[in-house]
Short mmCIF file of C-alpha atoms in Angstrom, two decimals:
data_model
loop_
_atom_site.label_atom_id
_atom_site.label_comp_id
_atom_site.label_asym_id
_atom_site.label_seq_id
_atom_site.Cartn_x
_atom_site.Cartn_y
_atom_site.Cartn_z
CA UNK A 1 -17.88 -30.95 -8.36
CA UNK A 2 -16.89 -28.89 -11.02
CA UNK A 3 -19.76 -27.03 -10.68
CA UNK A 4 -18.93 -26.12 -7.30
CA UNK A 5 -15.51 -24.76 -8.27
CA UNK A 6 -16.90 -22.86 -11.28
CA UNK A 7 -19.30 -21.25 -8.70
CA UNK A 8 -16.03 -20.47 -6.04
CA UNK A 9 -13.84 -18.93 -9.11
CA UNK A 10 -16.65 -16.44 -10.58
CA UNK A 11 -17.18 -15.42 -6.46
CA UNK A 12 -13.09 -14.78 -6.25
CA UNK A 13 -13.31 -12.86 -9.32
CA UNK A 14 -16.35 -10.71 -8.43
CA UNK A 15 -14.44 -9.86 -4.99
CA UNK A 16 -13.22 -5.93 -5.15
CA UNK A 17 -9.90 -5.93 -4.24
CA UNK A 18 -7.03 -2.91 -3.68
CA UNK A 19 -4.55 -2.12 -6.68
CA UNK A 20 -0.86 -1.88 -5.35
CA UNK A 21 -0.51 1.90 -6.66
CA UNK A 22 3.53 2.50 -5.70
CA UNK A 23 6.37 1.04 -2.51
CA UNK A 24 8.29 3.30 -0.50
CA UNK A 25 11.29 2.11 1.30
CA UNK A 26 14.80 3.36 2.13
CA UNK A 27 14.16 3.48 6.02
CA UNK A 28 16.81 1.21 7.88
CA UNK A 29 14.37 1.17 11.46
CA UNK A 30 10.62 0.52 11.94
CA UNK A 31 8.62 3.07 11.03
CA UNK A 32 6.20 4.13 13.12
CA UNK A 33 3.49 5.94 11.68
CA UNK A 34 2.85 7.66 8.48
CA UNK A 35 0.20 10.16 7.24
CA UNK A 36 -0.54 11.03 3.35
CA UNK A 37 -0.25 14.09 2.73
CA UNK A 38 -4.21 15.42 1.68
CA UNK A 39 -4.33 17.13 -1.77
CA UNK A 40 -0.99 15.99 -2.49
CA UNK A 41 1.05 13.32 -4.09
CA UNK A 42 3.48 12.67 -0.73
CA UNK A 43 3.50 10.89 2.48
CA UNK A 44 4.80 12.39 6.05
CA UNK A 45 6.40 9.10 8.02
CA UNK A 46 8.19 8.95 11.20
CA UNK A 47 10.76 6.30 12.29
CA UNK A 48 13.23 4.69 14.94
CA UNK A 49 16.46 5.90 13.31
CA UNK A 50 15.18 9.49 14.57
CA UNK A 51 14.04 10.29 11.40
CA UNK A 52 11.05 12.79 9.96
CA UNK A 53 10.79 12.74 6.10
CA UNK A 54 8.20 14.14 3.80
CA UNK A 55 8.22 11.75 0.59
CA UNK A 56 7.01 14.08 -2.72
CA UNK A 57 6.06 12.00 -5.77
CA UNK A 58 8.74 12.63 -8.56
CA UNK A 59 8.29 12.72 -12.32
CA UNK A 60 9.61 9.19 -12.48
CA UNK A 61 6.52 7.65 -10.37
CA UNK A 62 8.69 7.16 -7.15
CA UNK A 63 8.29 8.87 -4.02
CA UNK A 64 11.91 10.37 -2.62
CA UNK A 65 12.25 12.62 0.61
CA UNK A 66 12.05 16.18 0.09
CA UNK A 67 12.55 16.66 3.56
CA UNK A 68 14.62 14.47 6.36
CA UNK A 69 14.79 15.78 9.62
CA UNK A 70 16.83 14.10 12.74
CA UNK A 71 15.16 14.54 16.02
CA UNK A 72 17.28 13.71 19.74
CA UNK A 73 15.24 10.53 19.94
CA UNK A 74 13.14 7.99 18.46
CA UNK A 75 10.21 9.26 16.69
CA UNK A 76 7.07 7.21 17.50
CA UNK A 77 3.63 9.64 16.21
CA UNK A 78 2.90 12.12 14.45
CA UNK A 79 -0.20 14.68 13.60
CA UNK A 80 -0.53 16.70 10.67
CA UNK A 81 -3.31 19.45 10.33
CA UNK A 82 -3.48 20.34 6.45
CA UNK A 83 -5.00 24.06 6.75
CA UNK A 84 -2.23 25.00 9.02
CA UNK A 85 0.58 22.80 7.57
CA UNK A 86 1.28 22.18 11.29
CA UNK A 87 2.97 19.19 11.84
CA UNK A 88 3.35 17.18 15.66
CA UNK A 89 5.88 14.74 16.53
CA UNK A 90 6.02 12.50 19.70
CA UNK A 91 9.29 11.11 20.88
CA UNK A 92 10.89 8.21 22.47
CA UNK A 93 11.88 10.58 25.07
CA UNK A 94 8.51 11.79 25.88
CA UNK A 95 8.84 15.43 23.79
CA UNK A 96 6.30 16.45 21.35
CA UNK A 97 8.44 18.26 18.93
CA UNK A 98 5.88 21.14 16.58
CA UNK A 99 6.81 22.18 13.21
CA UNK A 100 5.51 24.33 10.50
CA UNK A 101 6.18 22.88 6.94
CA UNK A 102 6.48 25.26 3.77
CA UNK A 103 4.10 25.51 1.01
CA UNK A 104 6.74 23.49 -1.60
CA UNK A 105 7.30 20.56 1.58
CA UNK A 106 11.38 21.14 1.30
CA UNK A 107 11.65 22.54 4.72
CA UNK A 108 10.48 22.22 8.39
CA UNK A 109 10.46 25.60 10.45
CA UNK A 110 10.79 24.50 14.31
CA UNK A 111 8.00 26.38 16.58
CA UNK A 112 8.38 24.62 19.91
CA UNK A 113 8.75 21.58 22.46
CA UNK A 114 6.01 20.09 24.79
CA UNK A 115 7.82 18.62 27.41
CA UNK A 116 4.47 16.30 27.99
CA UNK A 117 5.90 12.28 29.22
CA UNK A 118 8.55 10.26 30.87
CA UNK A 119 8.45 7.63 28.50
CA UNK A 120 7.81 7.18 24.81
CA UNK A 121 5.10 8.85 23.31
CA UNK A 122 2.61 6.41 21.61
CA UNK A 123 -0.20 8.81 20.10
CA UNK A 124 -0.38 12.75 19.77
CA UNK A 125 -3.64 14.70 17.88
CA UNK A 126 -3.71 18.37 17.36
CA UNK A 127 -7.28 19.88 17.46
CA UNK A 128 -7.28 23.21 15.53
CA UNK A 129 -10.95 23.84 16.92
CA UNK A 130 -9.59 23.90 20.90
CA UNK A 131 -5.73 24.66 20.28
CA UNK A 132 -5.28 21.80 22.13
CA UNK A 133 -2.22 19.21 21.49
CA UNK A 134 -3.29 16.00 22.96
CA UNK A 135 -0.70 13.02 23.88
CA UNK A 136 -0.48 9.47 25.40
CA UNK A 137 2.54 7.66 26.40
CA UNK A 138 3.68 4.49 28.08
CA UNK A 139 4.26 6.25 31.18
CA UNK A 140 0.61 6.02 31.49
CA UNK A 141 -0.33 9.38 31.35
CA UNK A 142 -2.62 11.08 28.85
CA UNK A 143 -1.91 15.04 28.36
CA UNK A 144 -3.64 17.86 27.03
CA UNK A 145 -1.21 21.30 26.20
CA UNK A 146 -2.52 24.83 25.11
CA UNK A 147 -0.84 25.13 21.33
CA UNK A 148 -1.31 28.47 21.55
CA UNK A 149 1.10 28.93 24.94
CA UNK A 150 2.33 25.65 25.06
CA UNK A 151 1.17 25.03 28.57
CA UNK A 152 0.03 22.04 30.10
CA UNK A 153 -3.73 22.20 30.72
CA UNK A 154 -4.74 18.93 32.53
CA UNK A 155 -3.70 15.13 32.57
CA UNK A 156 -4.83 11.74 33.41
CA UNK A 157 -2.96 8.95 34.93
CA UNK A 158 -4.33 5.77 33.78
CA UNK A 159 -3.47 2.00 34.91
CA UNK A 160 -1.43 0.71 32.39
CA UNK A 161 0.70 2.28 29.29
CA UNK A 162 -1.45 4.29 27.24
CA UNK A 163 -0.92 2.97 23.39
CA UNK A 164 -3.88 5.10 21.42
CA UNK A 165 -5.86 7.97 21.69
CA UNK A 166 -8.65 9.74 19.38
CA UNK A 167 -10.59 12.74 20.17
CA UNK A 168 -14.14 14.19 19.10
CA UNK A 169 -14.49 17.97 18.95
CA UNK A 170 -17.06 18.77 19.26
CA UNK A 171 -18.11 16.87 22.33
CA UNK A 172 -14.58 17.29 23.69
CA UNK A 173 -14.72 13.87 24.52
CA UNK A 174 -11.04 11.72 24.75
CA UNK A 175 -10.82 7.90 23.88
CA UNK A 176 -7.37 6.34 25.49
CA UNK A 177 -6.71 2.23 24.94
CA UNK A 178 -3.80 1.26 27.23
CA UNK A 179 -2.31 -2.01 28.00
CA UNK A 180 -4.92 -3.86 30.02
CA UNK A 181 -7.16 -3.69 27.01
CA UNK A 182 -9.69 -1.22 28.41
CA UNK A 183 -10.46 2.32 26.38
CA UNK A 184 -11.40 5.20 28.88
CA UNK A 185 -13.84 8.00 27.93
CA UNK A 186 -13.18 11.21 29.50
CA UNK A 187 -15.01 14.01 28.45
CA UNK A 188 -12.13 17.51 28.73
CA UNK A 189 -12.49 20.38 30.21
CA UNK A 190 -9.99 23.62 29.87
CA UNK A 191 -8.31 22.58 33.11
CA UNK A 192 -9.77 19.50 34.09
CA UNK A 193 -12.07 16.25 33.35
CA UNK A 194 -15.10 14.04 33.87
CA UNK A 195 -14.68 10.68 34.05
CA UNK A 196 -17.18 9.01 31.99
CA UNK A 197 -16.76 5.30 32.07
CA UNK A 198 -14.30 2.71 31.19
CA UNK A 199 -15.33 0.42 28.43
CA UNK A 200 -14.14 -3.40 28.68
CA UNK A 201 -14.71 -5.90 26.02
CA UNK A 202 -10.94 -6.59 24.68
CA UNK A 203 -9.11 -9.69 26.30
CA UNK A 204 -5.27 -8.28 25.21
CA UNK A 205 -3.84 -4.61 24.75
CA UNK A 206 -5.80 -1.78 22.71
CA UNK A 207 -3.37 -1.01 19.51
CA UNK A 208 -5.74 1.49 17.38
CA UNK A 209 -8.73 3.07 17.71
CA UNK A 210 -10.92 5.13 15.25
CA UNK A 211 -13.66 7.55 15.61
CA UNK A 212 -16.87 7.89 13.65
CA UNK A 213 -17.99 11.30 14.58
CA UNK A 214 -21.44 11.37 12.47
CA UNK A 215 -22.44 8.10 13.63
CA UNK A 216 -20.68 8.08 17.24
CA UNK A 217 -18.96 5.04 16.86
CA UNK A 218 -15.71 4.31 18.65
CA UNK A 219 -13.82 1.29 16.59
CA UNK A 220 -10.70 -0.66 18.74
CA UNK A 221 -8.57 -2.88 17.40
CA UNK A 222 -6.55 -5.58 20.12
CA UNK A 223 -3.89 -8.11 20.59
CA UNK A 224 -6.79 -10.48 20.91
CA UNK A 225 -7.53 -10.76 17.12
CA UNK A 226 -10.84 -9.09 17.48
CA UNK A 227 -12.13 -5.86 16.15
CA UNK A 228 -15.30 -3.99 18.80
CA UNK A 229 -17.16 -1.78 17.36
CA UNK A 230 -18.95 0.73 20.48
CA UNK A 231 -21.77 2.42 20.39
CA UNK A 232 -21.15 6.10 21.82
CA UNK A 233 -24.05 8.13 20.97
CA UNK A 234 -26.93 5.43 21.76
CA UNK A 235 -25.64 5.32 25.14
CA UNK A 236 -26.88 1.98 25.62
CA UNK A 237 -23.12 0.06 26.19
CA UNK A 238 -23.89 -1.55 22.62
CA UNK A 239 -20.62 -3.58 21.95
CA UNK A 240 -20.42 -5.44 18.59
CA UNK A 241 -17.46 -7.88 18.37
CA UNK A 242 -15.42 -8.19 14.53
CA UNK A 243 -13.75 -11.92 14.45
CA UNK A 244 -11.78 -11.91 10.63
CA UNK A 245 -7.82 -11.55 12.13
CA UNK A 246 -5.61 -14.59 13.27
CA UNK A 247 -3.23 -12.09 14.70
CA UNK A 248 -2.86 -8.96 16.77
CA UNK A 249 -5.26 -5.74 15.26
CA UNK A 250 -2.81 -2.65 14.74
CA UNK A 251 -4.29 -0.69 12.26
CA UNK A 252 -7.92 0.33 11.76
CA UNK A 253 -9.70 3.08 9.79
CA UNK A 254 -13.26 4.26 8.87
CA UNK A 255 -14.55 5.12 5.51
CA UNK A 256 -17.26 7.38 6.47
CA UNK A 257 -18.44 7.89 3.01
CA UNK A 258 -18.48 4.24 1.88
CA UNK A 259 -19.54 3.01 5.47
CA UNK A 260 -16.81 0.48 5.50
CA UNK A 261 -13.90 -0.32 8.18
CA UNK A 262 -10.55 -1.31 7.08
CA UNK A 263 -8.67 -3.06 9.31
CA UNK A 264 -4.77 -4.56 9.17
CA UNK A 265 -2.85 -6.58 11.21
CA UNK A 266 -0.31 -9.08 12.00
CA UNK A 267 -1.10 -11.77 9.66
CA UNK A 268 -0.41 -9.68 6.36
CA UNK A 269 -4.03 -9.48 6.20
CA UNK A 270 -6.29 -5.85 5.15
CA UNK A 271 -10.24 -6.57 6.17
CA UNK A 272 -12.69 -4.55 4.79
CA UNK A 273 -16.06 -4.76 6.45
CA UNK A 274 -19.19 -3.80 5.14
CA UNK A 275 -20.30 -1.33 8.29
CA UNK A 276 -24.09 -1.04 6.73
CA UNK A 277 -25.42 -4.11 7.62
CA UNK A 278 -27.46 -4.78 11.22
CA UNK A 279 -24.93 -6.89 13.32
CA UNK A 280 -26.26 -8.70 16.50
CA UNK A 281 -24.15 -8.48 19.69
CA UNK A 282 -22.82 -11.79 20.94
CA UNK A 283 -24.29 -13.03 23.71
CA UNK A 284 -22.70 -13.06 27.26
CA UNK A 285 -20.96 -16.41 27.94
CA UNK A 286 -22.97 -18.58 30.80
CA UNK A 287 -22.02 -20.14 33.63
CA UNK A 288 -22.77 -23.64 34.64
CA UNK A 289 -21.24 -26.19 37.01
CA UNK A 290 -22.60 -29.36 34.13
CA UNK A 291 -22.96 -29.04 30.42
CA UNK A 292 -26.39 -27.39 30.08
CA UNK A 293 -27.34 -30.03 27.07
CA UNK A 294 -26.86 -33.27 28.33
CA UNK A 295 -25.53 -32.45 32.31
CA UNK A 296 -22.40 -33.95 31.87
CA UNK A 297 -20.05 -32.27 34.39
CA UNK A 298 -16.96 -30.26 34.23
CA UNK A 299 -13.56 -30.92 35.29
CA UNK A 300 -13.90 -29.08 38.94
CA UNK A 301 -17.36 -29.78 39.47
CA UNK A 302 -15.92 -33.17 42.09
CA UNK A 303 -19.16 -33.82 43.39
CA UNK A 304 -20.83 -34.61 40.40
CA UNK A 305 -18.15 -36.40 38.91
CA UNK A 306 -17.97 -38.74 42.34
CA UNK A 307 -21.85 -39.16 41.65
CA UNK A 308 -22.32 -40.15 38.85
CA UNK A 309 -18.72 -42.00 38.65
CA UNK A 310 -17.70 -40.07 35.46
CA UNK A 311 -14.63 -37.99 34.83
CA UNK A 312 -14.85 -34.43 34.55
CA UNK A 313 -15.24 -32.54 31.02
CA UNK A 314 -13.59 -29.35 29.35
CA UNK A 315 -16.42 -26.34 29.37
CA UNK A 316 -16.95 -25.03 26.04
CA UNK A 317 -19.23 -22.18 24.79
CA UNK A 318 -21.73 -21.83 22.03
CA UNK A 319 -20.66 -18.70 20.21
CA UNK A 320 -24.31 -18.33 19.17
CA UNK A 321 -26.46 -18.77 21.84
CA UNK A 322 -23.30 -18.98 24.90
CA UNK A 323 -24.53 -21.70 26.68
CA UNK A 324 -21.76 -24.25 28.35
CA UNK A 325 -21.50 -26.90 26.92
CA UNK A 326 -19.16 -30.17 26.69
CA UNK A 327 -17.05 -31.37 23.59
CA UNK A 328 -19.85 -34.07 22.63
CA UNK A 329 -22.53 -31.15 22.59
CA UNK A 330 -20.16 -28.81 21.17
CA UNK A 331 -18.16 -29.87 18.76
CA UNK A 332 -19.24 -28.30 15.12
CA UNK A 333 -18.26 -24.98 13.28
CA UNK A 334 -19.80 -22.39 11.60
CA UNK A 335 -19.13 -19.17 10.21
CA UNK A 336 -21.67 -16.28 11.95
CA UNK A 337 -21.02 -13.19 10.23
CA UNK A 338 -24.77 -11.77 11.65
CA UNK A 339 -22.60 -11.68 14.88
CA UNK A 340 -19.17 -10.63 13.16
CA UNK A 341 -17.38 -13.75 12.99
CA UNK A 342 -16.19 -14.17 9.73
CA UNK A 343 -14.00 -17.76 10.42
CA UNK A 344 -15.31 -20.96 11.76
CA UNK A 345 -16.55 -20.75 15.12
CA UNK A 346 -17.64 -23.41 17.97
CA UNK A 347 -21.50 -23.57 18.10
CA UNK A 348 -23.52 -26.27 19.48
CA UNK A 349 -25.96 -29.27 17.54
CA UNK A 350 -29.13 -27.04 18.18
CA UNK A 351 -27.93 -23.73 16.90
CA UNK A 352 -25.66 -25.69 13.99
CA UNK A 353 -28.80 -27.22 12.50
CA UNK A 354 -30.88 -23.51 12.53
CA UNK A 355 -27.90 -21.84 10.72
CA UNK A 356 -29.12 -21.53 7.15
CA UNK A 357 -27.05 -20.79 4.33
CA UNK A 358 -28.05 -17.12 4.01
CA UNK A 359 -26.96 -17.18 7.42
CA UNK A 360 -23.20 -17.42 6.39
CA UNK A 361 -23.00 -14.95 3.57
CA UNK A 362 -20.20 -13.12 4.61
CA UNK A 363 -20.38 -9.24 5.36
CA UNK A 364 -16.26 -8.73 5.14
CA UNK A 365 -13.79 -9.26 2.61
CA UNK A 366 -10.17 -10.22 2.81
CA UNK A 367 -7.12 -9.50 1.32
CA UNK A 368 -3.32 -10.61 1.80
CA UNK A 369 -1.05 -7.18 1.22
CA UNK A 370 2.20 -9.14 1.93
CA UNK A 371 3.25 -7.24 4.89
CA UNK A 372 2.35 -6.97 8.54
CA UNK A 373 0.64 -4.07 8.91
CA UNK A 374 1.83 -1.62 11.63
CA UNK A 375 -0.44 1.47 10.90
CA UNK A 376 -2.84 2.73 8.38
CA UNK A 377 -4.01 6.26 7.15
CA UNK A 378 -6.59 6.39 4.85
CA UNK A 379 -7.68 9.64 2.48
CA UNK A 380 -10.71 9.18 1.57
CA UNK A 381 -12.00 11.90 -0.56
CA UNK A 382 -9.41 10.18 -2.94
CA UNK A 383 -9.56 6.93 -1.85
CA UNK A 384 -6.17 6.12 -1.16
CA UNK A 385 -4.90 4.10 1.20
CA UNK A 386 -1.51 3.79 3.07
CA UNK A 387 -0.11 0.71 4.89
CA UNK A 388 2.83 0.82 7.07
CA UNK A 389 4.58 -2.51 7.71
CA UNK A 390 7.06 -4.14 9.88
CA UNK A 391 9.26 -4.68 6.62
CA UNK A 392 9.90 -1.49 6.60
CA UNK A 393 7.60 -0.83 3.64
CA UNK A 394 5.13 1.62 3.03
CA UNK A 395 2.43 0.43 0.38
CA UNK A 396 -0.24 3.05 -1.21
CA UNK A 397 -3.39 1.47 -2.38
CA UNK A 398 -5.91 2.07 -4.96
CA UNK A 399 -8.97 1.76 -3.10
CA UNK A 400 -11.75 2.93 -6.09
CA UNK A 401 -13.48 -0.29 -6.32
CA UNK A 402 -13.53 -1.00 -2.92
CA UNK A 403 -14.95 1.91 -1.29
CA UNK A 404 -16.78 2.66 -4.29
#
């Protein structure tokens, strides 16, 4: 036994974890969204008290605004392009506000409005490469705007609130999650768009998404706990499923360098998954009208119940190999990180006793940063992360040893 615990300590203390670098706080609402600021010690973040501040890193260590900037409404998103120090704001009221910021970030220099949505804004990008400003909001619309002019170039009306959006540009291709937890691909044109396909996996609402241009990989993160990882460029509908969260997905980023995801969420939790390792799609759940082990049948299934005089059982399903399946036939647990899930899962007798030990080596890493993470923004050429939480907090991370 005390083996065993000797052997769980020296794993803990192997585990890379993120160093809690410095805190910002002083915002009375939820903040929104915040970007760090690249080649620079400061952070841009946008809030519900109508607030834009740019946070500069005093002598002292602490981070104080050099900037704070009321808007008419709610600020919700934001986009910051570093070579052109032009900055985009989305509103409550459905205006995406442009700014130019100074070379010593102490003043914002108003350019124009885009008068893009109805309703609040939920995600704005600015590509420099098309001078295009593009926008989602919960009216269900998803916008594209000439920054150049400032006129609106083409728009998409989806079926439910739009709540994320990322863009590749060099395919011109536009990824928007909404509501129903679908992400549509539409591939942009100057004044119109193609329809590519809509890409269903998520059982709950689409909160973040993140694009891996080299590798065309489209990462969503859901209400439904899980993490899907798509495969764009093989074109083959390649879906891999992420199971480590016990509460909504909000925040997800890509280390491209590192090939690692970081992902955040509800329960106070920051996942970091190794994104190098061959994963194996789950299978598709089956069908059946009688357990497909021992023929027991389910709780609807009224002429086999009245046959065989039994009452009717729950259908389960074998994460590994998705066959239904009773309680009886189904009632062990395993950890499959091969297929992504990183916690316990149902699997049935046959499948339990083929699962070796290798098997359940995990492939992710996790680690409680004490607040519920709203939004992240990683920069990795320095490897620094930053965590916006529903307390109100933002949290910069060391993230060295982990993406090392």
């Amino acid at each position: 036994m005390a083996a065993e615990i000797k052997e769980t300590e020296d794993k803990q203390a192997n585990v890379r974890k993120p160093v809690l670098l410095n805190k910002i706080e002083g915002i009375p609402e939820t903040i929104n969204q915040a970007l760090i600021i690249p080649k620079e010690d400061g952070v841009i973040s946008v809030s519900d008290d109508r607030t834009l501040r740019v946070w500069l890193k005093r002598d002292s260590g602490q981070y104080w605004p050099s900037i704070c900037h009321s808007l008419p409404s709610a600020v919700s998103c934001l986009d910051y392009n570093p070579q052109t120090r032009r900055l985009f704001v989305g509103q409550d009221s459905g205006t995406i506000s442009e700014f130019d910021i100074t070379e010593d970030y102490n003043r914002l220099i108003h350019q124009k409005d885009y008068l893009a949505h109805q309703s609040r804004v939920t995600a704005v990008k600015f590509s420099l490469r098309c001078e295009w400003v593009l926008s989602c909001s919960k009216d269900k619309y998803f916008m594209w705007h000439c920054s150049e002019t400032g006129r609106r170039l083409g728009g998409y009306q989806a079926n439910a609130a739009c709540l994320c959006l990322e863009f590749d540009e060099e395919s011109k291709y536009a990824f928007i999650g909404d509501y129903s937890g679908q992400v549509v691909v539409l591939k942009l044109k100057d004044n119109s768009f193609d329809f590519i396909a809509p890409l269903k996996g998520h059982s709950g609402s689409i909160r973040c998404l993140s694009w891996d241009a080299e590798n065309q990989l489209l990462f969503s993160g859901s209400f439904d706990q899980a993490v899907i990882v798509w495969d764009i460029g093989g074109r083959k509908g390649t879906a891999l499923e992420l199971q480590g969260h016990k509460d909504k997905v909000q925040g997800i980023a890509h280390a491209r360098m590192s090939q690692q995801l970081l992902t955040g969420a509800d329960d106070n939790i920051l996942g970091i998954w190794d994104m190098q390792v061959k994963r194996i799609e789950t299978p598709d759940w089956a069908e059946s009208d009688v357990c497909q082990n021992c023929d027991a049948p389910f709780f609807w299934n009224f002429r086999k119940m009245w046959e065989d005089k039994k009452v009717g059982m729950r259908q389960h399903h074998c994460r590994r190999c998705g066959k239904a399946l009773c309680h009886m036939c189904c009632s062990k647990t395993s950890t499959l990180p091969m297929m992504g899930f990183e916690y316990p899962v149902r699997v049935c007798d046959t499948c339990f006793d083929e699962i070796t030990p290798e098997d359940k080596a995990p492939y992710a890493t996790f680690h409680d940063v004490k607040h519920s993470i709203i939004h992240m923004h990683l920069d990795e050429p320095r490897k620094i992360l930053l965590t916006t939480g529903k307390d109100r907090v933002m949290k910069l991370w060391d993230m060295r040893d982990v993406l090392a």
